[in-house]
Coordinates of C-alpha atoms in Angstrom, one line a residue:
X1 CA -60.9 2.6 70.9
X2 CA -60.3 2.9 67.0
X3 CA -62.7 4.6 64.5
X4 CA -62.5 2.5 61.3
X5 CA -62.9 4.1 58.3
X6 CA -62.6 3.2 54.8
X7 CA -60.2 5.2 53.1
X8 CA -60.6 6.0 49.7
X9 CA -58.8 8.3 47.3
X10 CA -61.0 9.9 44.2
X11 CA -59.1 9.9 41.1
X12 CA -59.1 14.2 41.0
X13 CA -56.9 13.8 43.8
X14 CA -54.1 11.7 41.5
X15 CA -55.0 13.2 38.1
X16 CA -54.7 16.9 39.1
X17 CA -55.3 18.8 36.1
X18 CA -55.4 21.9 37.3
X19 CA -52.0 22.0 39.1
X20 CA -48.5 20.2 38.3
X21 CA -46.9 17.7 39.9
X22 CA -43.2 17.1 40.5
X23 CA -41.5 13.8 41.4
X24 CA -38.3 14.8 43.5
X25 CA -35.9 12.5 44.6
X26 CA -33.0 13.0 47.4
X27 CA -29.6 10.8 48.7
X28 CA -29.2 10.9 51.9
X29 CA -25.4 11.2 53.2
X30 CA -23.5 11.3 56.4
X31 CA -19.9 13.2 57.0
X32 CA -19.5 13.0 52.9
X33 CA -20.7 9.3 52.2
X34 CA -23.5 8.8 50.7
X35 CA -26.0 5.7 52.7
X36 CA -26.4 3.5 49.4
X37 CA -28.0 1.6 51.9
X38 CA -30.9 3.5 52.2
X39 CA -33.7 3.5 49.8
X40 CA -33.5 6.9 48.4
X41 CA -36.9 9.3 49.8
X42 CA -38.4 11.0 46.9
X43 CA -41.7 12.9 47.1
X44 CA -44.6 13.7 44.6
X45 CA -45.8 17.3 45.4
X46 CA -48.2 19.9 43.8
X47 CA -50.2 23.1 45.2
X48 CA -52.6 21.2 46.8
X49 CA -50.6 18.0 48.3
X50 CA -47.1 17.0 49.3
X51 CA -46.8 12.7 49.9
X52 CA -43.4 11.7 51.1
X53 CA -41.8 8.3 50.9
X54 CA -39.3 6.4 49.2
X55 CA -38.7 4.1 46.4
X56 CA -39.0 0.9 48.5
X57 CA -42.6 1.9 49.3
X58 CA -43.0 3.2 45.7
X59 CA -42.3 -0.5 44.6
X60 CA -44.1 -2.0 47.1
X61 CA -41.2 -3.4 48.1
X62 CA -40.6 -2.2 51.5
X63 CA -40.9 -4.8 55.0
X64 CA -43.1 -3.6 57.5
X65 CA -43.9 -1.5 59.3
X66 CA -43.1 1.8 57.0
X67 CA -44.8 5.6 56.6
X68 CA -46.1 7.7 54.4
X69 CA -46.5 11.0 55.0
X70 CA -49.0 13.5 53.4
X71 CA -49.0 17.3 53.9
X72 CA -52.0 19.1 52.4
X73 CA -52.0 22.5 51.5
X74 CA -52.7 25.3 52.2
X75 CA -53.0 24.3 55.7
X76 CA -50.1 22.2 56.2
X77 CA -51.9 19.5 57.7
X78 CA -49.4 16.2 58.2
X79 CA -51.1 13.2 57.6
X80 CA -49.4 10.2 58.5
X81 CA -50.2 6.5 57.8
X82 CA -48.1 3.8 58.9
X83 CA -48.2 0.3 57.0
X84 CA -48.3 -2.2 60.0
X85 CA -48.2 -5.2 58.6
X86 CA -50.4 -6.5 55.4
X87 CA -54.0 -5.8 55.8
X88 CA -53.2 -3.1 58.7
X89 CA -52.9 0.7 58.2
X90 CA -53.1 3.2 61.0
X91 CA -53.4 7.3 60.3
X92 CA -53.4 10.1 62.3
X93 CA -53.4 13.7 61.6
X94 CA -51.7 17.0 62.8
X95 CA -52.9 20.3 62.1
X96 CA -50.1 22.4 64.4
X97 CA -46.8 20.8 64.0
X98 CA -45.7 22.6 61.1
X99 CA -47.1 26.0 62.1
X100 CA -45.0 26.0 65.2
X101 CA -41.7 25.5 63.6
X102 CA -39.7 29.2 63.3
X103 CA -36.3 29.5 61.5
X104 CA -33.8 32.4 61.7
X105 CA -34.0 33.9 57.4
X106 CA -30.8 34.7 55.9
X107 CA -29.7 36.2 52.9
X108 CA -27.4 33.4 52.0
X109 CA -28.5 31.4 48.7
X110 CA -26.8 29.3 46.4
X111 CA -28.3 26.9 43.4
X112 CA -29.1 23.1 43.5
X113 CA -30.2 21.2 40.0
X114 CA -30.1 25.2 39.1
X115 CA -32.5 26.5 41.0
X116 CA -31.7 29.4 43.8
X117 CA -32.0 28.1 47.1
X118 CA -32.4 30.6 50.4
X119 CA -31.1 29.4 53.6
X120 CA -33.1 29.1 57.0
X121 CA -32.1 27.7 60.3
X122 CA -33.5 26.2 63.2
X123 CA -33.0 24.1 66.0
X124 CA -35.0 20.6 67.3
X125 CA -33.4 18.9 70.5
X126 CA -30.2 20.8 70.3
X127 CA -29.8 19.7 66.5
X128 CA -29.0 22.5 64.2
X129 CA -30.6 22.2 61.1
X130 CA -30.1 24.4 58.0
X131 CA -32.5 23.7 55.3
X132 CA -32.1 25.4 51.8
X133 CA -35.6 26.4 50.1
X134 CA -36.6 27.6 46.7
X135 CA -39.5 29.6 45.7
X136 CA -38.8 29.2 42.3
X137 CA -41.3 26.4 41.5
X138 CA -44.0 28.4 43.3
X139 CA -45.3 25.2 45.6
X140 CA -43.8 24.4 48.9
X141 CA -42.8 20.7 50.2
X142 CA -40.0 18.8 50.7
X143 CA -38.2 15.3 52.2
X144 CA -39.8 15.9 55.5
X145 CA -42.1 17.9 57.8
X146 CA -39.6 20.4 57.9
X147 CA -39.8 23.7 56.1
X148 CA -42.9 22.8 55.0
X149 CA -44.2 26.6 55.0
X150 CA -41.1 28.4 53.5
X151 CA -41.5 27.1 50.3
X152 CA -39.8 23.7 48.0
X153 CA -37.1 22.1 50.1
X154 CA -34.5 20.6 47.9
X155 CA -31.4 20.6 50.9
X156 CA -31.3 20.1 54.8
X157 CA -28.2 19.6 56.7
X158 CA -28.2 18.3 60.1
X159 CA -25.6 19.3 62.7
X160 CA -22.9 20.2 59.5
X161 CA -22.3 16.1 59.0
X162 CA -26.3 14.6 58.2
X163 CA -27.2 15.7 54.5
X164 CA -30.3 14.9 52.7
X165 CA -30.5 16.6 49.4
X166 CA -32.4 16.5 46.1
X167 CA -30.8 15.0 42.8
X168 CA -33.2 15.1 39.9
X169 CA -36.7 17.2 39.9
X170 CA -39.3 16.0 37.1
X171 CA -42.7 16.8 36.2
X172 CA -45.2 13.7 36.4
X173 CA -48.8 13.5 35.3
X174 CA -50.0 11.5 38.0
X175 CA -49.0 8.9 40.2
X176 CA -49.3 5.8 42.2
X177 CA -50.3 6.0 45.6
X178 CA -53.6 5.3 45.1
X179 CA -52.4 1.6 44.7
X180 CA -50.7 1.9 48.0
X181 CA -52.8 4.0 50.2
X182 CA -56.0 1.8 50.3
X183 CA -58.2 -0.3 52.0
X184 CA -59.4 -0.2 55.3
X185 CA -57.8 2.4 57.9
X186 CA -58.0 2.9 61.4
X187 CA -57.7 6.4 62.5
X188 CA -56.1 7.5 65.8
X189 CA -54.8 10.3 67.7
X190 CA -51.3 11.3 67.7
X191 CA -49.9 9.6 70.6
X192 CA -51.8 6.3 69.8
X193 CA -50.3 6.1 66.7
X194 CA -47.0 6.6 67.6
X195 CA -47.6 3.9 70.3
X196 CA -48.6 1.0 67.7
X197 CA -46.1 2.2 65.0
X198 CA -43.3 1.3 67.8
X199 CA -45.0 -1.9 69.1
X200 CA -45.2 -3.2 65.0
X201 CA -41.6 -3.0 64.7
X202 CA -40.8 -6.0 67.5
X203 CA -42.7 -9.0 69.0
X204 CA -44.3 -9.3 72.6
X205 CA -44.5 -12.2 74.2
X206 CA -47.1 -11.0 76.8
X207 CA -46.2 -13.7 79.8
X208 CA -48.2 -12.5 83.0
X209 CA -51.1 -9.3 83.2
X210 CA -51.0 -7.6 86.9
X211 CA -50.7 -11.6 88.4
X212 CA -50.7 -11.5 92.3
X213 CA -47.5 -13.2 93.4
X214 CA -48.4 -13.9 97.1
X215 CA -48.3 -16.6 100.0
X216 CA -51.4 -18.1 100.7
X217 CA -53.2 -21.6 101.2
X218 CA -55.9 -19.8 98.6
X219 CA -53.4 -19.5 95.6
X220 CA -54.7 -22.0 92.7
X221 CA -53.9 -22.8 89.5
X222 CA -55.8 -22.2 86.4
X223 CA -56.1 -23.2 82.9
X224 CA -53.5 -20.7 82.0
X225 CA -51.5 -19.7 84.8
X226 CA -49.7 -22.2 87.5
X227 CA -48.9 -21.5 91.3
X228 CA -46.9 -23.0 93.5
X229 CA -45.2 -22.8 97.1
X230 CA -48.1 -21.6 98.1
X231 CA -48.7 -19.0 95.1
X232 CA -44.7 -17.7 95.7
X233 CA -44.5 -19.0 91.9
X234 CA -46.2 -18.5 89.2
X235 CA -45.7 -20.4 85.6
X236 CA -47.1 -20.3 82.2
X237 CA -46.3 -22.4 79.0
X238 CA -44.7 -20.0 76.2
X239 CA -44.2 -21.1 72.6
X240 CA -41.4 -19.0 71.5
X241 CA -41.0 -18.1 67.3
X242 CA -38.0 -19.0 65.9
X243 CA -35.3 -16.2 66.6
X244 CA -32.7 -15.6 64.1
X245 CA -29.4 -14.6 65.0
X246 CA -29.9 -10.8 64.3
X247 CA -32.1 -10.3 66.6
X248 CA -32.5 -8.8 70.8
X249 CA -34.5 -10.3 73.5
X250 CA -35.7 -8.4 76.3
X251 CA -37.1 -9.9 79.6
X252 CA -39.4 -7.0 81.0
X253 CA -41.1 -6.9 84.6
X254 CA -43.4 -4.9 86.3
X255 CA -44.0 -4.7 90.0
X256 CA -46.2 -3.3 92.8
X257 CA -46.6 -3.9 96.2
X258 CA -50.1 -5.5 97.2
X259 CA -49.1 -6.1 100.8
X260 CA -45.8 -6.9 101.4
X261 CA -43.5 -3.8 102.6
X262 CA -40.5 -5.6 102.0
X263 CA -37.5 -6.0 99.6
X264 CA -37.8 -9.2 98.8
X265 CA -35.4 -11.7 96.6
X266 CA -36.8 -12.3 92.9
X267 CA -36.1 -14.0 89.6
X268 CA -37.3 -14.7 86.5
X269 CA -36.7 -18.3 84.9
X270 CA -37.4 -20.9 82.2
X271 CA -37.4 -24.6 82.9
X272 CA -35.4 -26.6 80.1
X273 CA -36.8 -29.9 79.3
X274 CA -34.3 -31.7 77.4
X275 CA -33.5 -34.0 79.8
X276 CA -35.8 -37.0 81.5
X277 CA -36.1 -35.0 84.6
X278 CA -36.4 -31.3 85.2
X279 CA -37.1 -28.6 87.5
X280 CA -41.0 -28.8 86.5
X281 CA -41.2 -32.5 88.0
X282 CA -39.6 -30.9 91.1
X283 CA -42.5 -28.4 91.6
X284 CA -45.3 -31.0 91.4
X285 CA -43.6 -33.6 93.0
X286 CA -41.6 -32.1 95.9
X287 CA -38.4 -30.5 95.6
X288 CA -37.0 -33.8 97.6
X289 CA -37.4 -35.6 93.8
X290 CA -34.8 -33.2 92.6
X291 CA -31.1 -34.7 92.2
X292 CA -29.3 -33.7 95.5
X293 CA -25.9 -31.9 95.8
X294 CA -24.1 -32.2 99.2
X295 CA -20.9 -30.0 100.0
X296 CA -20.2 -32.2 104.0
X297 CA -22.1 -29.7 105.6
X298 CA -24.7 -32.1 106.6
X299 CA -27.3 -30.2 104.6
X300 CA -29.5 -31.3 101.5
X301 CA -30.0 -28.7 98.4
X302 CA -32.3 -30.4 95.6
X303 CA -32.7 -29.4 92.3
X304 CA -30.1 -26.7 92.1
X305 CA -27.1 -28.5 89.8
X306 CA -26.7 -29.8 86.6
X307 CA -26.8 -33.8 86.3
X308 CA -27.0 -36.2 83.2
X309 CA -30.3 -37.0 83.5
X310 CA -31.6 -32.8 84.9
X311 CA -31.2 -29.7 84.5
X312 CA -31.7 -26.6 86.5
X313 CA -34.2 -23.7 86.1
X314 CA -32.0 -21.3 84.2
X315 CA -32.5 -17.9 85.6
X316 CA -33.5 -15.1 82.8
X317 CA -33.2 -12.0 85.0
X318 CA -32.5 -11.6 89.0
X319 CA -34.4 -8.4 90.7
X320 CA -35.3 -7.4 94.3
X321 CA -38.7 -5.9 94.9
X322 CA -38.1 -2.3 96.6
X323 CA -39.5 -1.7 99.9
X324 CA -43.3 -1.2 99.4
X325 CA -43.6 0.6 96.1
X326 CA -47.4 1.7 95.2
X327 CA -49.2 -0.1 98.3
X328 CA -47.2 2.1 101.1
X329 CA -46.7 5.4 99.2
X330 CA -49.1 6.6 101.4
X331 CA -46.1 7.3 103.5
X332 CA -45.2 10.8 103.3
X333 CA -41.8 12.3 103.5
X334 CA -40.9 15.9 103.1
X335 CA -39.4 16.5 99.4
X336 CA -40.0 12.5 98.5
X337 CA -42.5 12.1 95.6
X338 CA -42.7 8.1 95.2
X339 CA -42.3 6.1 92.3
X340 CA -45.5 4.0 91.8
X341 CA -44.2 0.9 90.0
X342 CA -40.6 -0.8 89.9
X343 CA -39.8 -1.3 85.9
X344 CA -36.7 -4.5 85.7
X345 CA -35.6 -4.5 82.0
X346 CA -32.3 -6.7 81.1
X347 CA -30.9 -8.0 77.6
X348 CA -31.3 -12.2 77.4
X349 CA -29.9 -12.0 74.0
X350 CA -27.3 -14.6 75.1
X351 CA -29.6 -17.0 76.2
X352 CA -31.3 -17.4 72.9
X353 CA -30.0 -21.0 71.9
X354 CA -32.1 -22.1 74.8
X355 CA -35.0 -20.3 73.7
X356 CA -35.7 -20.1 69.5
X357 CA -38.3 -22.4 68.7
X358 CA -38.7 -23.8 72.1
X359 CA -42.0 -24.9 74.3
X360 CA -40.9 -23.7 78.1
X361 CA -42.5 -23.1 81.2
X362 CA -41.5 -19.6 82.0
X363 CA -41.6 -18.4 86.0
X364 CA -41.7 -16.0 88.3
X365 CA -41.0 -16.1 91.7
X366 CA -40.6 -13.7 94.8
X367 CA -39.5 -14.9 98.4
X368 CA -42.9 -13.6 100.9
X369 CA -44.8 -14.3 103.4
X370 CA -47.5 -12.0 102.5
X371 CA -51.3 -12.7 102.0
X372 CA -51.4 -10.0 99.6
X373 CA -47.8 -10.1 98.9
X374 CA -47.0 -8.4 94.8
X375 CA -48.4 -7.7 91.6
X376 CA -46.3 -8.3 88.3
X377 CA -46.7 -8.3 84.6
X378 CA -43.8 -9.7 82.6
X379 CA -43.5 -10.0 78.7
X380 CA -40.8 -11.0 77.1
X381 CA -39.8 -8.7 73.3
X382 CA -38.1 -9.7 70.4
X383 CA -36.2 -7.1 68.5
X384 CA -34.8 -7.4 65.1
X385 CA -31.2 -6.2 64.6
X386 CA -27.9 -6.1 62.8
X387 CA -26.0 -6.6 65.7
X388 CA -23.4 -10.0 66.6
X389 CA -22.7 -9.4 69.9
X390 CA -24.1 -12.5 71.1
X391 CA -22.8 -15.2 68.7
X392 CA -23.2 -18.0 71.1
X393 CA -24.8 -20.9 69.7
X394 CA -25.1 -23.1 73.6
X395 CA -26.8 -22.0 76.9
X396 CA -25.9 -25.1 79.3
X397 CA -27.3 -24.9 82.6
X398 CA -25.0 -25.3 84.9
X399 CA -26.7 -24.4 88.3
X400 CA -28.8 -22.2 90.2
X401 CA -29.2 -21.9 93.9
X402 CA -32.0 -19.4 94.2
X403 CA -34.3 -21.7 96.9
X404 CA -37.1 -20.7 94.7
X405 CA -39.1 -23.1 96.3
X406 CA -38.1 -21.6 99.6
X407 CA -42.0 -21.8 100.6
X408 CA -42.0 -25.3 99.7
X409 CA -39.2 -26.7 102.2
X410 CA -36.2 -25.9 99.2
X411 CA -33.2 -24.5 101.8
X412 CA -31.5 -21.8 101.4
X413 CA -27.4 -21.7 99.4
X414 CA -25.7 -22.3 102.8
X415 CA -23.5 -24.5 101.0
X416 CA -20.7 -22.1 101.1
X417 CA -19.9 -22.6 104.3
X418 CA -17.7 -25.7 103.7
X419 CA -14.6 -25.2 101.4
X420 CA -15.7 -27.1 98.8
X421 CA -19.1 -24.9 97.9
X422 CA -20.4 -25.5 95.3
X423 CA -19.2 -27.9 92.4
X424 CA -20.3 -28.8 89.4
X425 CA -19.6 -31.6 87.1
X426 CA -20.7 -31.3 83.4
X427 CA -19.9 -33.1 80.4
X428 CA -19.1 -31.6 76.5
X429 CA -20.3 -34.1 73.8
X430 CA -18.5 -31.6 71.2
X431 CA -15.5 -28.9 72.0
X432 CA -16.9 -25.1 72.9
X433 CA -15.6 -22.7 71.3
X434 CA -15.0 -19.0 73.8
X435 CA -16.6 -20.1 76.5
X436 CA -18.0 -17.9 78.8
X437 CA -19.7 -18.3 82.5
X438 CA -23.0 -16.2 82.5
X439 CA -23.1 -15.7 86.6
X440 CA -25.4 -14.1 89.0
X441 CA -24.6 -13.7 92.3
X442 CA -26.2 -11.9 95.3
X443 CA -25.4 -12.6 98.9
X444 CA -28.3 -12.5 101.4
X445 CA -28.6 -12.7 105.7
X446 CA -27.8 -11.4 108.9
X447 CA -27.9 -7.9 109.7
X448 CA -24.3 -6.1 110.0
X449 CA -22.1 -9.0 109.7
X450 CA -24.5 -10.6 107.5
X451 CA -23.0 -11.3 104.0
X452 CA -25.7 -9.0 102.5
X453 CA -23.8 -5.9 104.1
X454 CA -20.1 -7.3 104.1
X455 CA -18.3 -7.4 100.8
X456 CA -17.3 -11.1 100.2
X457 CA -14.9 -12.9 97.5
X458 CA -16.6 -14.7 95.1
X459 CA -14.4 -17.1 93.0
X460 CA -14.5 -19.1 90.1
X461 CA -12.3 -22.8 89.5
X462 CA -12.5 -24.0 86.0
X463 CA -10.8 -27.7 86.2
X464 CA -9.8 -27.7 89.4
X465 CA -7.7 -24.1 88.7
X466 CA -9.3 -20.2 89.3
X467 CA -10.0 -18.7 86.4
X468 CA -11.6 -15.8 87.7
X469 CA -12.5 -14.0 91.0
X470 CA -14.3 -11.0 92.6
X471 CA -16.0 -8.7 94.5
X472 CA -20.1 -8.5 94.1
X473 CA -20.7 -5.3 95.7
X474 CA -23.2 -2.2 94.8
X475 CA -22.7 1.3 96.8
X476 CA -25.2 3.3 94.3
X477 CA -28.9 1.9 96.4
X478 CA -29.1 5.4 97.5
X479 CA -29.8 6.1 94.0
X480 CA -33.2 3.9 94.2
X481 CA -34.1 6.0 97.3
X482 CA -37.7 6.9 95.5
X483 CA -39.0 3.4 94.6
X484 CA -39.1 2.5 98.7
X485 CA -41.4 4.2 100.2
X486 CA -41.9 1.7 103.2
X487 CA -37.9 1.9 103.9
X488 CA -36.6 2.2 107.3
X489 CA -34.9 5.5 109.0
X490 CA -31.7 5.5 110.9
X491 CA -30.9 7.5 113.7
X492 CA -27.5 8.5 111.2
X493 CA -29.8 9.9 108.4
X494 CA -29.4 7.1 106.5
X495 CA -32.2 4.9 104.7
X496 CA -32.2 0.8 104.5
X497 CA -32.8 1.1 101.3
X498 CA -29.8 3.1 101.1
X499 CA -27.1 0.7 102.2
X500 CA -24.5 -1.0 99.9
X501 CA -25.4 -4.7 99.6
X502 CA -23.6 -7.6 98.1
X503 CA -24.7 -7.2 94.0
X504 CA -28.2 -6.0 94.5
X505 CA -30.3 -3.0 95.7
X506 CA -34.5 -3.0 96.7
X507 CA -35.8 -2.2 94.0
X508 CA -33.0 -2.6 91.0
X509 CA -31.9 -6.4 88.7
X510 CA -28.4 -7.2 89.3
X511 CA -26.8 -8.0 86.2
X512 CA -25.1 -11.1 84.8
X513 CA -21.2 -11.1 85.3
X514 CA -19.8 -12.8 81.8
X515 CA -16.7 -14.6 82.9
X516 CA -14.3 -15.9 80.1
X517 CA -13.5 -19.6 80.3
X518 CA -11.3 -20.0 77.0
X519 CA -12.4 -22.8 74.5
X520 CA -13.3 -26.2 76.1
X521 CA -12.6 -29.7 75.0
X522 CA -14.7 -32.3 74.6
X523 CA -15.4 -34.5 77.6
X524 CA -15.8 -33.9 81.3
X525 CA -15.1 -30.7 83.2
X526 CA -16.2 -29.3 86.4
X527 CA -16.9 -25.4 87.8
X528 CA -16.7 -24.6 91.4
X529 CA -17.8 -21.9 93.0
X530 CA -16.1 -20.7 96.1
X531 CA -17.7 -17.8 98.9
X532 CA -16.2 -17.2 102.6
X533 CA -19.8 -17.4 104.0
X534 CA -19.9 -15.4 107.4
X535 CA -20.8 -17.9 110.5
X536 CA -24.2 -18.4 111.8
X537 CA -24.7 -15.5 114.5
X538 CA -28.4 -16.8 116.5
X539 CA -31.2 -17.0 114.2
X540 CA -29.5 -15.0 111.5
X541 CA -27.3 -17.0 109.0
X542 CA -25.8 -16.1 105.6
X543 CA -26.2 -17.6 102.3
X544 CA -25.6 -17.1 98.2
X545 CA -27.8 -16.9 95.4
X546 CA -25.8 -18.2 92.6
X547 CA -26.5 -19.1 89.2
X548 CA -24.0 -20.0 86.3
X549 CA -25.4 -20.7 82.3
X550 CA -22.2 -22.0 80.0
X551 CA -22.2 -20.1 76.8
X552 CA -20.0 -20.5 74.0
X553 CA -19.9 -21.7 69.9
X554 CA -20.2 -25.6 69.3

């Protein structure tokens, strides 16, 4: 795909006798303050060249990824090389960017380090940017791409509050970047580039590659990826890096239709396997070897509730497949130009206790009874970052009720039914410091007074007392109208895919409600969850997809 070359720089490039070179270097501000933060960009530039960078690269010094950008002259050619990580250097080259650029002259000047500066201005994405030139040197270059062709830019202002402007101008008789532009480079085109360059500045933890997710007696495992329930659930062992507290997690899934035309229930999960018995044990064994939780309704739900000795899956991200993206889009409608693949993105950030430094199974699973049934390709990206949202040093699981071995004889979360629901019992070695209930909940079944179409109360008991209570509901699915191209038409005008739904839409993730539970003693404590599940009405019959993580600062 790449052409490697070997990049080498000829010493008449660095020692230029014939032409001088200036060092110029530039603070950058923002509404007055100058970013001491910020390693100050300088550039080294002459009639023939123009290399831009700053003093952390000068020093070799800088963490990777980080540019360098050349311009050559006369043509104003931008060369670009980005410093992937040690060892790795990409390059691409653009010959038209600069000559496009236009800026409205004026007359105003004024000096800086005592040379006279004209002003031009132009605009990029609704920015306005003045940028103050000088002819005065009789070379042209400056901090960035910009202005490249009106002659030495020593000032641009961005939007009358963004300031980058230079502070000392020297002449140098040669410099150093042959010691950092060197070695072996790869050379790509523009958009290539720009594609690695983003990918270098995170991790990927590249989970599952365009895996069929289906229901068949032919779904078998392999020495990488595991299926189960009939190939409803697909697993792989993950070996995660150790995450530091500055940085993001992502959880990213793609999806297709390969058969089934439905919206469909699905999650994606981790096993823990801290305890002597986990979900894992479940899926080889029979979901009947699962520790059981009975609410009095008569019913049996395995695996689905925290115990001392087990622990649920805990559930990353909850999405619903839309009705038939890709495989039915041969469905035409007038005006309706189909999406082709249903992209479910959602922060995990909190549940990175669980996760830094950890071996897990990670899962996906989607409810169908389809022979060809889905295709899906998940990864999981780790993101450096400043922020401290998430300062939670815990991710208990508490439980989940997702029958995600529904195709292996798991029942569905009827347990609402009773008044007692669903309760929990869990025990603090050590206190927890602002506690908070990371809760997903979707209701599902019957058509009309189903609980899927009819807003029901959702409350939460801490200790026997409510500590918080609401309304899962979502009235935008219209919105998703394009992703469901196998969606049914009403005689009203109206789409299924349309219809407000308790917490979830085909074809979107239903996000994590955060519920504040105060700081926690030590010792024994129980949540309870409490639904008014709608009757049984013939064959159709209600249930609740719940799933509660404890997060908080031991």
């Amino acid at each position: 795909m790449y052409k490697r070359i070997l990049f080498g720089f000829f010493s008449f490039l660095f020692c230029i006798t014939y032409a001088q070179t200036y060092e110029i270097q530039y603070t950058s501000s923002y509404n007055g303050k100058i970013q001491t933060e910020q390693s100050p960009t300088f550039i080294w530039v002459n009639e023939k060249e123009n290399f831009i960078l700053n003093n952390s690269i000068r020093e070799q010094k800088s963490n990777f990824p980080f540019e360098i950008t050349q311009v050559e002259k006369p043509s104003n050619t931008v060369v670009s090389y980005a410093f992937l990580n040690p060892g790795e250097t990409i390059s691409t080259s653009d010959k038209e960017s600069v000559s496009k650029q236009t800026f409205e002259l004026t007359n105003e000047t004024k000096k800086i380090l005592g040379y006279t500066c004209k002003k031009a201005i132009t605009k990029i994405n609704s920015n306005t940017i003045e940028v103050w030139y000088t002819n005065d040197l009789k070379i042209s270059g400056g901090p960035s791409t910009l202005g490249q062709n009106l002659g030495l830019v020593l000032e641009t202002e961005r939007n009358k509050n963004s300031l980058i402007t230079a502070t000392s101008i020297k002449k140098v008789k040669k410099t150093n970047i042959e010691n950092i532009i060197k070695g072996a480079i790869q050379d790509t085109d523009i958009l290539g580039y720009k594609d690695l360059l983003w990918k270098s500045r995170f991790t990927t933890l590249k989970i599952f590659e365009n895996e069929t997710i289906n229901f068949s007696d032919e779904s078998k495992s392999d020495e990488k990826i595991r299926r189960f329930a009939n190939g409803t659930i697909i697993l792989k062992k993950v070996k995660f890096p150790k995450i530091s507290d500055g940085e993001n997690i992502f959880v990213e899934l793609k999806q297709q239709s390969n058969g089934d035309a439905y919206d469909r229930t699905g999650t994606v999960f981790f096993i823990p396997q801290d305890k002597s018995q986990s979900f894992f044990d479940g899926l080889e064994k029979g979901a009947k070897t699962l520790p059981v939780y009975e609410n009095g309704n008569g019913k049996q739900y395995y695996g689905i509730t925290s115990t001392e000795n087990y622990d649920p899956s805990i559930e990353m991200m909850r999405f619903f497949t839309a009705f038939g993206i890709q495989k039915f889009n041969h469905i035409q409608l007038k005006g309706k130009d189909w999406q082709t693949i249903s992209p479910f993105r959602q922060d995990i950030t909190d549940l990175k206790p669980s996760l830094s430094e950890k071996e897990l199974w990670i899962g996906t699973f989607i409810g169908n009874y389809d022979k060809g049934g889905h295709k899906v390709s998940l990864e999981i990206t780790l993101h450096k970052s400043d922020q401290t949202i998430n300062k939670n040093n815990i991710a208990l699981p508490l439980f989940n009720s997702v029958n995600i071995m529904e195709m292996a004889g798991q029942d569905y979360s009827t347990m609402f039914d009773k008044d007692k629901g669903l309760l929990v019992e869990f025990t603090l070695k050590k206190e927890v410091k602002n506690a908070q209930l990371r809760y997903i909940t979707t209701g599902h079944g019957g058509w009309e007074n189903g609980d899927e179409f009819v807003p029901k109360l959702n409350s939460i008991f801490l200790d026997g007392k409510m500590t918080f209570s609401f309304i899962p509901w979502r009235t935008d699915c219209g919105s998703y109208r394009l992703y469901n191209p196998a969606s049914g038409n009403f005689p009203d005008g109206l789409s299924s895919s349309d219809l407000s739904r308790s917490n979830w839409c085909p074809g979107t993730v239903t996000n994590p409600e955060f519920i504040p539970l105060g700081d926690l003693k030590a010792g024994k404590h129980t949540i309870q969850i409490k639904i008014p599940q709608g009757p049984t009405e013939g064959t159709s019959f209600s249930s609740w997809n719940v799933s509660g993580v404890l997060l908080g600062i031991q």
